[in-house]
Coordinates of C-alpha atoms and ligand atoms in Angstrom, one line a residue:
M108 CA 24.2 -5.5 -52.1
A109 CA 22.9 -6.3 -48.6
L110 CA 19.7 -8.1 -47.7
I111 CA 17.9 -6.4 -44.8
V112 CA 14.9 -7.8 -43.0
Q113 CA 12.9 -5.1 -41.1
K114 CA 10.1 -5.8 -38.6
Y115 CA 7.7 -3.1 -37.6
G116 CA 5.6 -3.5 -34.4
G117 CA 2.0 -2.4 -34.0
S118 CA 3.0 0.9 -32.3
S119 CA 4.9 1.9 -35.4
L120 CA 1.9 1.3 -37.6
E121 CA -1.0 2.6 -35.6
S122 CA -2.3 5.1 -38.2
A123 CA -2.3 5.8 -41.9
E124 CA 0.2 8.6 -41.2
R125 CA 2.6 6.1 -39.4
I126 CA 2.2 3.6 -42.2
R127 CA 3.3 6.3 -44.7
A128 CA 6.3 7.1 -42.5
V129 CA 7.3 3.5 -42.3
A130 CA 6.9 3.1 -46.0
E131 CA 9.3 6.1 -46.5
R132 CA 11.9 4.4 -44.4
I133 CA 11.5 1.1 -46.3
V134 CA 11.8 2.9 -49.6
A135 CA 14.9 4.8 -48.4
T136 CA 16.5 1.5 -47.4
K137 CA 15.8 0.0 -50.8
K138 CA 17.1 3.2 -52.6
A139 CA 20.3 2.9 -50.6
G140 CA 20.9 -0.2 -52.6
N141 CA 19.6 -3.0 -50.4
D142 CA 17.2 -5.8 -50.9
V143 CA 14.4 -5.4 -48.4
V144 CA 12.0 -7.8 -46.8
V145 CA 9.6 -6.4 -44.3
V146 CA 7.5 -8.1 -41.6
C147 CA 4.7 -6.1 -40.1
S148 CA 2.6 -6.7 -37.0
A149 CA -1.0 -5.8 -36.8
M150 CA -1.8 -2.0 -36.6
G151 CA -1.8 -0.6 -33.1
D152 CA -3.9 -2.7 -30.7
T153 CA -5.7 -4.6 -33.5
T154 CA -4.8 -8.0 -32.1
D155 CA -6.3 -7.2 -28.6
E156 CA -9.4 -5.7 -30.2
L157 CA -9.9 -8.9 -32.3
L158 CA -9.5 -11.0 -29.1
D159 CA -12.1 -8.9 -27.4
L160 CA -14.5 -9.1 -30.3
A161 CA -14.1 -12.9 -30.4
A162 CA -14.8 -13.1 -26.6
Q163 CA -18.1 -11.2 -27.2
V164 CA -19.4 -13.7 -29.7
N165 CA -18.1 -16.8 -27.9
P166 CA -16.5 -17.0 -24.5
V167 CA -14.5 -20.1 -25.6
P168 CA -13.7 -19.4 -29.3
P169 CA -12.5 -22.4 -31.3
A170 CA -8.7 -22.2 -31.7
R171 CA -8.8 -22.7 -35.4
E172 CA -11.2 -19.8 -36.0
M173 CA -9.2 -17.7 -33.6
D174 CA -6.2 -18.1 -35.8
M175 CA -8.2 -17.3 -38.9
L176 CA -9.3 -14.1 -37.2
L177 CA -6.0 -13.0 -35.7
T178 CA -4.0 -13.6 -38.9
A179 CA -6.2 -11.0 -40.6
G180 CA -4.7 -8.2 -38.5
E181 CA -1.3 -8.7 -40.1
R182 CA -2.7 -9.0 -43.6
I183 CA -4.3 -5.6 -43.2
S184 CA -1.1 -3.8 -42.1
N185 CA 1.1 -5.6 -44.6
S186 CA -1.1 -4.8 -47.6
L187 CA -1.5 -1.2 -46.5
V188 CA 2.2 -0.8 -46.2
A189 CA 2.6 -2.3 -49.7
M190 CA 0.1 0.2 -51.0
A191 CA 2.0 3.1 -49.3
I192 CA 5.3 1.9 -50.8
E193 CA 3.7 1.8 -54.3
S194 CA 2.5 5.4 -53.8
L195 CA 6.1 6.4 -53.3
G196 CA 7.1 4.9 -56.6
A197 CA 8.7 1.6 -55.5
E198 CA 7.3 -1.9 -56.2
A199 CA 6.0 -4.0 -53.4
Y200 CA 4.3 -7.3 -52.9
S201 CA 2.7 -8.5 -49.7
F202 CA 2.4 -12.2 -48.7
T203 CA 0.7 -14.1 -46.0
G204 CA 2.8 -16.2 -43.8
S205 CA 1.7 -19.3 -45.7
Q206 CA 2.6 -17.7 -49.1
A207 CA 6.0 -16.8 -47.7
G208 CA 6.6 -20.5 -46.8
V209 CA 6.5 -20.2 -43.0
L210 CA 5.8 -23.8 -42.0
T211 CA 4.8 -24.5 -38.4
T212 CA 3.6 -27.1 -36.0
E213 CA -0.2 -27.5 -35.9
R214 CA -0.8 -26.0 -32.5
H215 CA -3.2 -23.1 -32.9
G216 CA -2.4 -20.0 -31.0
N217 CA 1.1 -21.0 -30.1
A218 CA 2.7 -22.8 -33.1
R219 CA 6.4 -23.1 -33.6
I220 CA 8.2 -22.5 -36.9
V221 CA 9.6 -25.8 -38.2
D222 CA 10.9 -24.6 -41.6
V223 CA 10.9 -21.6 -43.9
T224 CA 10.8 -22.1 -47.7
P225 CA 10.8 -18.6 -49.0
G226 CA 10.8 -19.4 -52.7
R227 CA 8.2 -16.8 -53.6
I228 CA 10.0 -14.1 -51.6
Q229 CA 13.3 -14.9 -53.3
E230 CA 11.6 -14.6 -56.8
A231 CA 10.0 -11.3 -55.9
L232 CA 13.3 -10.0 -54.6
D233 CA 15.0 -11.1 -57.8
D234 CA 12.4 -9.1 -59.7
G235 CA 13.4 -6.0 -57.7
K236 CA 10.4 -5.9 -55.5
I237 CA 10.2 -5.0 -51.8
C238 CA 8.6 -8.0 -50.0
L239 CA 6.2 -7.7 -47.2
V240 CA 5.4 -10.7 -45.1
A241 CA 2.5 -10.9 -42.6
G242 CA 4.1 -11.6 -39.2
F243 CA 3.0 -14.0 -36.4
Q244 CA 1.6 -16.6 -38.7
G245 CA 2.3 -19.7 -40.7
V246 CA 0.7 -22.8 -42.0
N247 CA 0.8 -26.5 -41.0
K248 CA 1.5 -28.9 -43.8
D249 CA -0.7 -31.7 -42.5
T250 CA -3.8 -29.8 -41.4
R251 CA -3.3 -27.1 -44.2
D252 CA -4.7 -24.6 -41.7
V253 CA -3.2 -21.3 -40.8
T254 CA -1.6 -21.0 -37.3
T255 CA -0.3 -18.1 -35.1
L256 CA 3.0 -18.1 -33.3
G257 CA 1.9 -16.7 -29.9
R258 CA 1.7 -13.0 -28.9
G259 CA 4.5 -10.9 -30.2
G260 CA 5.3 -13.6 -32.7
S261 CA 6.2 -11.2 -35.6
D262 CA 9.7 -10.9 -34.1
T263 CA 10.1 -14.6 -34.7
T264 CA 8.8 -14.4 -38.2
A265 CA 11.3 -11.7 -39.0
V266 CA 14.3 -13.7 -37.6
A267 CA 13.2 -16.9 -39.2
L268 CA 12.9 -15.2 -42.6
A269 CA 16.3 -13.5 -42.1
A270 CA 17.8 -16.9 -41.3
A271 CA 16.2 -18.6 -44.3
L272 CA 17.2 -15.8 -46.7
K273 CA 20.7 -15.5 -45.2
A274 CA 20.0 -11.8 -44.6
D275 CA 22.8 -9.6 -43.3
V276 CA 20.7 -8.2 -40.4
C277 CA 17.3 -8.4 -38.9
E278 CA 16.1 -4.9 -37.8
I279 CA 13.3 -4.8 -35.2
Y280 CA 11.5 -1.5 -35.1
S281 CA 9.5 -0.4 -32.1
D282 CA 8.7 2.8 -30.3
V283 CA 11.9 3.1 -28.2
D284 CA 15.5 3.6 -29.4
G285 CA 16.8 0.2 -28.5
V286 CA 17.3 -2.1 -25.5
Y287 CA 17.6 -0.2 -22.3
T288 CA 19.3 -0.9 -18.9
A289 CA 15.7 -1.0 -17.5
D290 CA 12.2 -0.1 -18.7
P291 CA 12.4 3.6 -19.2
R292 CA 8.8 3.9 -18.0
I293 CA 9.9 2.7 -14.6
V294 CA 13.5 4.1 -14.5
P295 CA 13.7 7.5 -16.1
D296 CA 17.5 7.6 -16.4
A297 CA 17.7 4.1 -18.0
Q298 CA 20.4 4.1 -20.7
K299 CA 20.3 2.6 -24.2
L300 CA 22.7 -0.2 -24.7
D301 CA 24.8 -0.2 -27.9
K302 CA 25.5 -3.9 -28.0
L303 CA 24.5 -7.2 -26.2
S304 CA 25.5 -10.8 -26.8
F305 CA 22.8 -13.3 -27.6
E306 CA 23.0 -14.9 -24.2
E307 CA 22.5 -11.6 -22.4
M308 CA 19.5 -10.7 -24.6
L309 CA 18.1 -14.2 -24.0
E310 CA 18.3 -13.8 -20.2
L311 CA 16.7 -10.3 -20.4
A312 CA 13.9 -11.6 -22.6
A313 CA 13.4 -14.6 -20.4
S314 CA 13.3 -12.3 -17.3
G315 CA 10.4 -10.2 -18.6
S316 CA 12.0 -7.6 -21.0
K317 CA 9.3 -7.1 -23.6
I318 CA 11.4 -5.5 -26.3
L319 CA 11.9 -8.9 -28.0
V320 CA 10.0 -12.1 -27.8
L321 CA 12.1 -14.8 -26.3
R322 CA 11.7 -17.3 -29.1
S323 CA 13.0 -14.8 -31.7
V324 CA 16.2 -14.4 -29.7
E325 CA 16.6 -18.2 -29.4
Y326 CA 16.1 -18.5 -33.1
A327 CA 18.6 -15.7 -33.8
R328 CA 21.2 -17.3 -31.6
A329 CA 20.7 -20.7 -33.1
F330 CA 21.1 -19.4 -36.7
N331 CA 23.5 -16.6 -35.8
V332 CA 21.3 -13.8 -37.2
P333 CA 22.5 -10.4 -36.0
M334 CA 19.5 -8.4 -34.7
R335 CA 19.3 -4.6 -34.4
V336 CA 16.5 -3.1 -32.1
R337 CA 15.6 0.4 -33.3
S338 CA 12.9 3.0 -33.2
S339 CA 10.8 3.8 -36.2
Y340 CA 10.4 7.3 -34.8
S341 CA 14.1 8.3 -34.9
N342 CA 17.4 7.6 -36.8
D343 CA 19.2 6.3 -33.8
T344 CA 21.2 3.2 -34.7
G345 CA 19.7 1.3 -31.8
T346 CA 21.1 -1.8 -30.1
L347 CA 23.0 -4.6 -31.9
I348 CA 22.4 -8.1 -30.6
A349 CA 25.1 -10.4 -31.9
G350 CA 27.9 -12.7 -30.9
S351 CA 28.4 -14.9 -27.9
M352 CA 29.2 -13.7 -24.4
E353 CA 32.2 -16.1 -24.5
D354 CA 33.9 -13.7 -26.9
I355 CA 33.5 -10.6 -24.8
P356 CA 36.9 -9.6 -23.3
V357 CA 36.7 -9.7 -19.5
E358 CA 37.4 -6.0 -19.2
E359 CA 34.4 -5.2 -21.5
A360 CA 31.9 -7.5 -19.8
V361 CA 29.5 -5.4 -17.8
L362 CA 26.2 -5.6 -16.0
S363 CA 23.7 -4.9 -18.8
G364 CA 20.4 -4.3 -17.2
V365 CA 17.5 -4.9 -14.8
A366 CA 14.4 -6.7 -16.2
T367 CA 11.0 -6.8 -14.5
D368 CA 8.1 -9.2 -14.9
K369 CA 4.6 -8.9 -13.5
S370 CA 3.1 -11.8 -15.5
E371 CA 3.8 -14.6 -13.1
A372 CA 2.1 -16.3 -10.2
K373 CA 3.6 -18.2 -7.3
I374 CA 2.2 -21.6 -6.2
T375 CA 3.3 -23.4 -3.0
I376 CA 2.5 -27.0 -2.3
M377 CA 2.7 -27.9 1.3
G378 CA 3.2 -31.2 3.0
V379 CA 4.8 -33.1 0.1
K380 CA 6.3 -36.4 1.1
D381 CA 10.1 -36.0 1.0
T382 CA 10.8 -39.2 -1.1
P383 CA 12.0 -39.7 -4.6
G384 CA 9.4 -39.1 -7.3
E385 CA 7.2 -36.6 -5.5
A386 CA 8.5 -33.5 -7.4
A387 CA 8.3 -35.5 -10.6
K388 CA 4.6 -36.1 -10.0
V389 CA 4.0 -32.4 -9.7
F390 CA 5.9 -31.3 -12.7
R391 CA 4.8 -34.1 -14.9
A392 CA 1.1 -33.2 -14.3
L393 CA 1.9 -29.6 -15.1
A394 CA 4.0 -30.4 -18.2
D395 CA 1.2 -32.6 -19.5
A396 CA -1.1 -29.6 -19.3
E397 CA 1.6 -27.5 -21.2
I398 CA 2.1 -25.2 -18.3
N399 CA 5.6 -23.6 -18.3
I400 CA 7.4 -23.5 -15.0
D401 CA 9.9 -20.8 -14.3
M402 CA 11.5 -20.7 -10.8
V403 CA 11.4 -23.7 -8.5
L404 CA 12.3 -23.9 -4.9
Q405 CA 12.1 -26.8 -2.5
N406 CA 12.8 -26.5 1.2
I407 CA 14.6 -28.9 3.5
S408 CA 12.0 -31.3 5.0
S409 CA 10.5 -31.0 8.4
L410 CA 11.9 -33.5 10.9
D411 CA 8.5 -34.2 12.4
D412 CA 6.8 -35.9 9.4
N413 CA 9.4 -35.9 6.7
T414 CA 7.4 -33.7 4.4
T415 CA 8.5 -30.6 2.5
D416 CA 7.2 -27.6 0.6
I417 CA 7.6 -27.0 -3.1
T418 CA 7.2 -23.5 -4.5
F419 CA 7.3 -22.6 -8.2
T420 CA 6.2 -19.8 -10.5
C421 CA 4.3 -20.0 -13.7
P422 CA 2.5 -17.6 -16.0
R423 CA -0.6 -16.0 -14.3
S424 CA -2.6 -16.8 -17.4
D425 CA -2.0 -20.5 -16.6
G426 CA -2.4 -20.1 -12.8
A427 CA -6.1 -21.2 -12.6
R428 CA -5.4 -24.3 -14.6
A429 CA -2.3 -25.2 -12.5
L430 CA -4.3 -24.7 -9.3
E431 CA -7.1 -26.9 -10.5
I432 CA -4.7 -29.8 -11.4
L433 CA -2.9 -29.5 -8.0
K434 CA -6.1 -29.2 -6.0
K435 CA -7.4 -32.4 -7.6
M436 CA -4.2 -34.2 -6.6
E437 CA -4.6 -32.7 -3.1
I438 CA -8.0 -34.3 -2.8
E439 CA -6.4 -37.6 -3.9
G440 CA -4.2 -37.3 -0.8
E441 CA -0.9 -36.4 -2.5
W442 CA -0.2 -33.5 -0.2
K443 CA -1.8 -31.2 2.4
N444 CA -2.4 -27.8 1.0
V445 CA -1.9 -25.7 -2.1
R446 CA -1.5 -21.9 -2.0
Y447 CA -1.8 -19.5 -4.9
D448 CA -0.4 -16.0 -5.0
D449 CA -0.4 -13.7 -8.0
Q450 CA 0.5 -10.5 -6.3
I451 CA 4.2 -11.0 -7.1
G452 CA 6.8 -9.4 -9.3
K453 CA 10.1 -10.7 -10.5
V454 CA 13.1 -8.5 -10.8
S455 CA 16.3 -9.7 -12.5
L456 CA 19.8 -8.3 -12.9
V457 CA 21.5 -9.5 -16.1
G458 CA 25.0 -9.2 -17.5
A459 CA 28.1 -11.1 -18.7
G460 CA 30.1 -8.9 -16.2
M461 CA 28.6 -10.9 -13.3
K462 CA 31.1 -13.6 -13.8
S463 CA 33.9 -11.3 -12.8
H464 CA 32.0 -9.2 -10.3
P465 CA 32.3 -10.9 -6.8
G466 CA 29.7 -10.0 -4.2
V467 CA 27.0 -9.1 -6.7
T468 CA 24.4 -11.3 -4.9
A469 CA 25.3 -9.5 -1.6
E470 CA 25.0 -6.1 -3.2
F471 CA 21.7 -7.1 -4.8
S472 CA 20.2 -8.1 -1.5
E473 CA 21.5 -5.0 0.2
A474 CA 19.9 -2.8 -2.4
L475 CA 16.5 -4.4 -1.7
R476 CA 17.1 -4.3 2.1
D477 CA 17.8 -0.6 2.0
E478 CA 14.4 -0.1 0.4
D479 CA 12.8 -2.4 3.0
I480 CA 11.8 -4.9 0.3
N481 CA 11.4 -8.5 1.3
I482 CA 12.8 -11.2 -1.0
E483 CA 10.4 -14.2 -1.3
M484 CA 12.4 -16.3 -3.8
F485 CA 15.9 -16.0 -5.1
T486 CA 17.8 -17.7 -7.9
T487 CA 21.0 -17.1 -9.8
S488 CA 22.5 -18.3 -13.0
E489 CA 25.9 -17.6 -14.5
I490 CA 24.8 -14.2 -15.8
R491 CA 21.6 -13.4 -13.9
I492 CA 20.2 -12.9 -10.4
T493 CA 16.4 -13.0 -9.9
A494 CA 14.3 -12.2 -6.9
V495 CA 10.6 -12.5 -6.4
V496 CA 9.1 -9.6 -4.4
R497 CA 5.6 -8.2 -3.7
E498 CA 4.2 -6.8 -6.9
H499 CA 3.7 -3.4 -5.3
D500 CA 7.5 -3.3 -4.5
L501 CA 8.6 -4.1 -8.0
D502 CA 9.1 -0.7 -9.4
N503 CA 11.0 0.4 -6.3
A504 CA 13.2 -2.7 -6.4
T505 CA 14.0 -2.0 -10.1
R506 CA 15.1 1.6 -9.4
A507 CA 17.1 0.5 -6.3
L508 CA 19.0 -2.1 -8.3
H509 CA 19.5 0.2 -11.2
D510 CA 21.0 2.8 -8.9
K511 CA 23.1 0.3 -6.9
F512 CA 24.8 -1.0 -9.9
Q513 CA 25.2 2.4 -11.5
L514 CA 23.4 1.6 -14.7
G515 CA 21.9 5.0 -15.2
G516 CA 23.2 7.9 -17.2
G517 CA 22.7 11.6 -17.6
E518 CA 20.2 11.5 -20.4
A519 CA 16.5 10.7 -20.0
A520 CA 15.3 8.0 -22.3
V521 CA 12.8 8.9 -25.0
V522 CA 9.6 6.9 -25.3
Y523 CA 7.9 7.7 -28.6
A524 CA 4.6 5.9 -28.4
G525 CA 2.3 3.3 -27.0
T526 CA 3.3 0.2 -25.3
G527 CA 6.9 -0.6 -26.0
R528 CA 6.2 -3.1 -28.6
Ligands
LIG5 N1 0.0 -8.8 -33.6 C1 0.5 -9.9 -32.8 C2 0.4 -9.5 -31.3 O1 0.0 -8.4 -31.0 C3 1.9 -10.3 -33.2 C4 3.0 -9.2 -32.9 O2 2.7 -8.1 -32.6 O3 4.1 -9.6 -33.1 O4 0.8 -10.3 -30.5
LIG6 MG1 1.5 -6.5 -31.6

């Protein structure tokens, strides 16, 4: 008997009708002879609606109360799915993250899972029940308060439970058939990928692919949990994410896809003294404010006054705070000028095949040149090339790269619903 963990995203649960369809799939999985643990996200756009509601009663809602509010979304969907399962003649029990033993750090709104002690889940499974666990939430042992794991955190809940229960596979259901060579909403001939290594999926998720939350892939890789990304609207077997890229034979290593990201901003600090310790000051100040830095670029210094420019990207949502910190340091005379730009887009080409594909950086730049798209920042890793371009050039850049590296196929991708989550 296999143990399968299934996670359903909000777009798979947006109505009573969808909840019944999901329940049917769950019961069929159980009837096929498997133990089943299900993690549901909140229905449709519930989380966004709750965030809006909170903002209307308090522009700066207390973080603890925010987590009390948001965790309710997942309790609603999980209990409704449990009820739908019961109506189909199977037994189901729903649990909050806390009841399921999801233990986290105390940080409200962005807690990390530190341990999973799924005793109650195991007992219910042993009793023949289908278990439902509210995603995206846990509890901190010291504060005894509920926490949330950050947007999209149900993926991480599912993988963490799969790891703790030693499940055979963690299936992630959304509204597309799997992981594609590009966002099918931007590139109509994007192709579904059958298999990806953990490293490739990590790079795609880190480069803006929204199909899986980055942390869930990190967790899956660390605990070696195979993930399967599938659609709750079809019977396609989806995309398997498993194994290390080191084990892919050279002749099978390919370029897997193009990821895009419109969520970042670019900050340039000008006139930074080109002496040891200056970059450290910048990045320490930002780190202390828990601002995540992505790309960093430093120029050679100017001969006239031995100063340099440092450019980096960070989430737009942290842009205002980053700017405030750096402006303050500017007034204190640390440097001359800080510039902020959030009209940027990031496009990345990812694939284990890059290691054996000479000239890929040249072809990448030529593809953008042919579309008259300017590259503002450029970085490469072993299996990824990323460029920052103007935001309004991003879709074009994506299509150009997808074409250039012949990632497309004959069939048009099917998008079944909402937002790709
Ligand atoms: N409902 C939460 C969100 O929208 C968690 C999730 O969907 O995974 O971010
Ligand atoms: Mg959601």
